[in-house]
Amino acid sequence: IIPSQINSTTVENIQNDIKKYDCDAIILGCTELPVVYNENNLEKPAVDTTRLLAHYALQFASED
């Protein structure tokens, strides 16, 4: 998915796939995806892997 090429049809298709496969959560595994999607506009919980990486990198860097 390329954010500059996303339109309402793309979002609707993804939402339909989420319903079709009855997933429990969505992994936002590309750095571009959290720009477009988040838990506010998805019907399922979303895992932002970039945010997780940043969180744990900071945690690791601050350990003594």
CSV table of N, CA and C in Angstrom, one decimal:
chain,number,residue,atom,x,y,z
A,1,ILE,N,0.8,-1.2,0.0
A,1,ILE,CA,0.0,0.0,0.0
A,1,ILE,C,0.9,1.2,0.0
A,2,ILE,N,0.6,2.1,-0.9
A,2,ILE,CA,1.4,3.4,-1.0
A,2,ILE,C,0.4,4.5,-0.5
A,3,PRO,N,0.7,5.2,0.6
A,3,PRO,CA,-0.2,6.2,1.2
A,3,PRO,C,-0.7,7.2,0.2
A,4,SER,N,0.2,7.6,-0.7
A,4,SER,CA,-0.2,8.7,-1.7
A,4,SER,C,-1.3,8.1,-2.7
A,5,GLN,N,-1.4,6.8,-2.8
A,5,GLN,CA,-2.3,6.2,-3.7
A,5,GLN,C,-3.6,5.6,-3.0
A,6,ILE,N,-3.7,5.9,-1.8
A,6,ILE,CA,-4.8,5.3,-1.0
A,6,ILE,C,-6.1,6.2,-1.2
A,7,ASN,N,-7.2,5.6,-1.5
A,7,ASN,CA,-8.4,6.3,-1.5
A,7,ASN,C,-9.5,5.6,-0.7
A,8,SER,N,-10.7,6.0,-0.7
A,8,SER,CA,-11.7,5.4,0.1
A,8,SER,C,-12.0,4.0,-0.3
A,9,THR,N,-11.9,3.7,-1.6
A,9,THR,CA,-12.1,2.3,-2.1
A,9,THR,C,-11.0,1.4,-1.5
A,10,THR,N,-9.8,1.8,-1.5
A,10,THR,CA,-8.7,1.0,-0.9
A,10,THR,C,-9.0,0.7,0.6
A,11,VAL,N,-9.4,1.7,1.3
A,11,VAL,CA,-9.7,1.5,2.7
A,11,VAL,C,-10.9,0.6,2.9
A,12,GLU,N,-11.9,0.8,2.1
A,12,GLU,CA,-13.1,-0.1,2.2
A,12,GLU,C,-12.7,-1.6,1.9
A,13,ASN,N,-11.9,-1.8,0.8
A,13,ASN,CA,-11.4,-3.1,0.5
A,13,ASN,C,-10.7,-3.8,1.6
A,14,ILE,N,-9.8,-3.0,2.3
A,14,ILE,CA,-9.1,-3.6,3.4
A,14,ILE,C,-10.0,-3.9,4.6
A,15,GLN,N,-10.9,-3.0,4.8
A,15,GLN,CA,-11.9,-3.3,5.9
A,15,GLN,C,-12.7,-4.5,5.6
A,16,ASN,N,-13.1,-4.7,4.4
A,16,ASN,CA,-13.8,-5.9,4.0
A,16,ASN,C,-13.0,-7.2,4.2
A,17,ASP,N,-11.7,-7.1,3.8
A,17,ASP,CA,-10.8,-8.3,4.0
A,17,ASP,C,-10.7,-8.6,5.5
A,18,ILE,N,-10.6,-7.6,6.3
A,18,ILE,CA,-10.5,-7.8,7.8
A,18,ILE,C,-11.7,-8.5,8.3
A,19,LYS,N,-12.9,-8.1,7.8
A,19,LYS,CA,-14.1,-8.8,8.2
A,19,LYS,C,-14.2,-10.2,7.7
A,20,LYS,N,-13.8,-10.4,6.4
A,20,LYS,CA,-13.9,-11.7,5.8
A,20,LYS,C,-13.0,-12.7,6.5
A,21,TYR,N,-11.8,-12.3,6.9
A,21,TYR,CA,-10.9,-13.3,7.5
A,21,TYR,C,-11.1,-13.3,9.1
A,22,ASP,N,-12.0,-12.5,9.6
A,22,ASP,CA,-12.3,-12.5,11.0
A,22,ASP,C,-11.0,-12.5,11.9
A,23,CYS,N,-10.1,-11.7,11.6
A,23,CYS,CA,-8.8,-11.6,12.4
A,23,CYS,C,-9.1,-10.9,13.7
A,24,ASP,N,-8.2,-11.2,14.6
A,24,ASP,CA,-8.3,-10.6,16.0
A,24,ASP,C,-7.7,-9.2,16.1
A,25,ALA,N,-6.6,-9.1,15.3
A,25,ALA,CA,-5.8,-7.8,15.3
A,25,ALA,C,-5.1,-7.6,14.0
A,26,ILE,N,-4.7,-6.4,13.7
A,26,ILE,CA,-4.0,-6.1,12.5
A,26,ILE,C,-2.6,-5.7,12.8
A,27,ILE,N,-1.6,-6.2,12.1
A,27,ILE,CA,-0.2,-5.8,12.3
A,27,ILE,C,0.1,-4.8,11.2
A,28,LEU,N,0.5,-3.6,11.6
A,28,LEU,CA,0.9,-2.6,10.7
A,28,LEU,C,2.4,-2.7,10.5
A,29,GLY,N,2.8,-3.6,9.6
A,29,GLY,CA,4.2,-4.0,9.5
A,29,GLY,C,5.0,-3.2,8.6
A,30,CYS,N,4.5,-2.2,8.0
A,30,CYS,CA,5.3,-1.3,7.1
A,30,CYS,C,5.3,0.1,7.7
A,31,THR,N,6.3,0.9,7.5
A,31,THR,CA,6.4,2.2,8.2
A,31,THR,C,5.3,3.1,7.6
A,32,GLU,N,4.8,2.9,6.4
A,32,GLU,CA,3.8,3.7,5.8
A,32,GLU,C,2.4,3.5,6.4
A,33,LEU,N,2.1,2.3,6.8
A,33,LEU,CA,0.7,1.9,7.2
A,33,LEU,C,0.2,2.7,8.4
A,34,PRO,N,1.0,2.9,9.5
A,34,PRO,CA,0.4,3.7,10.6
A,34,PRO,C,0.1,5.2,10.2
A,35,VAL,N,0.6,5.6,9.1
A,35,VAL,CA,0.3,7.0,8.6
A,35,VAL,C,-1.2,7.0,8.2
A,36,VAL,N,-1.7,5.9,7.7
A,36,VAL,CA,-3.0,5.8,7.1
A,36,VAL,C,-4.0,5.1,8.1
A,37,TYR,N,-3.5,4.1,8.8
A,37,TYR,CA,-4.4,3.3,9.7
A,37,TYR,C,-3.9,3.4,11.1
A,38,ASN,N,-4.9,3.3,12.0
A,38,ASN,CA,-4.7,3.2,13.4
A,38,ASN,C,-5.9,2.6,14.1
A,39,GLU,N,-5.9,2.5,15.4
A,39,GLU,CA,-7.0,1.8,16.0
A,39,GLU,C,-8.3,2.7,15.9
A,40,ASN,N,-8.1,4.0,15.6
A,40,ASN,CA,-9.3,4.9,15.5
A,40,ASN,C,-10.1,4.6,14.2
A,41,ASN,N,-9.4,4.2,13.2
A,41,ASN,CA,-10.1,4.0,11.9
A,41,ASN,C,-10.1,2.5,11.4
A,42,LEU,N,-9.7,1.6,12.3
A,42,LEU,CA,-9.9,0.2,12.0
A,42,LEU,C,-10.8,-0.4,13.0
A,43,GLU,N,-11.5,-1.5,12.6
A,43,GLU,CA,-12.5,-2.1,13.4
A,43,GLU,C,-11.9,-3.1,14.4
A,44,LYS,N,-10.6,-3.3,14.3
A,44,LYS,CA,-9.9,-4.3,15.1
A,44,LYS,C,-8.6,-3.6,15.8
A,45,PRO,N,-8.1,-4.2,16.8
A,45,PRO,CA,-6.9,-3.6,17.4
A,45,PRO,C,-5.7,-3.6,16.4
A,46,ALA,N,-4.9,-2.6,16.4
A,46,ALA,CA,-3.8,-2.5,15.5
A,46,ALA,C,-2.5,-2.5,16.3
A,47,VAL,N,-1.5,-3.2,15.7
A,47,VAL,CA,-0.1,-3.2,16.3
A,47,VAL,C,0.8,-2.5,15.4
A,48,ASP,N,1.3,-1.3,15.8
A,48,ASP,CA,2.2,-0.5,15.0
A,48,ASP,C,3.6,-0.9,15.3
A,49,THR,N,4.2,-1.7,14.4
A,49,THR,CA,5.5,-2.3,14.7
A,49,THR,C,6.6,-1.2,14.8
A,50,THR,N,6.4,-0.1,14.1
A,50,THR,CA,7.4,1.0,14.1
A,50,THR,C,7.4,1.6,15.5
A,51,ARG,N,6.2,1.8,16.1
A,51,ARG,CA,6.1,2.4,17.4
A,51,ARG,C,6.7,1.4,18.4
A,52,LEU,N,6.5,0.1,18.3
A,52,LEU,CA,7.0,-0.9,19.2
A,52,LEU,C,8.6,-0.9,19.1
A,53,LEU,N,9.1,-0.8,17.9
A,53,LEU,CA,10.5,-0.8,17.7
A,53,LEU,C,11.1,0.4,18.4
A,54,ALA,N,10.5,1.6,18.2
A,54,ALA,CA,11.0,2.8,18.8
A,54,ALA,C,11.0,2.7,20.3
A,55,HIS,N,9.9,2.2,20.8
A,55,HIS,CA,9.7,2.1,22.3
A,55,HIS,C,10.8,1.2,22.9
A,56,TYR,N,11.0,0.0,22.3
A,56,TYR,CA,12.0,-0.9,22.9
A,56,TYR,C,13.4,-0.5,22.6
A,57,ALA,N,13.6,0.2,21.5
A,57,ALA,CA,15.0,0.7,21.3
A,57,ALA,C,15.4,1.8,22.3
A,58,LEU,N,14.4,2.7,22.6
A,58,LEU,CA,14.7,3.7,23.7
A,58,LEU,C,14.8,3.0,25.0
A,59,GLN,N,14.0,2.0,25.3
A,59,GLN,CA,14.1,1.3,26.6
A,59,GLN,C,15.5,0.6,26.7
A,60,PHE,N,15.9,0.0,25.6
A,60,PHE,CA,17.2,-0.7,25.6
A,60,PHE,C,18.4,0.3,25.8
A,61,ALA,N,18.3,1.4,25.1
A,61,ALA,CA,19.3,2.4,25.1
A,61,ALA,C,19.4,3.1,26.5
A,62,SER,N,18.3,3.1,27.3
A,62,SER,CA,18.4,3.8,28.6
A,62,SER,C,18.7,2.9,29.7
A,63,GLU,N,18.9,1.6,29.4
A,63,GLU,CA,19.3,0.7,30.5
A,63,GLU,C,20.8,0.9,30.8
A,64,ASP,N,21.1,0.7,32.1
A,64,ASP,CA,22.5,0.9,32.6
A,64,ASP,C,23.3,-0.4,32.4
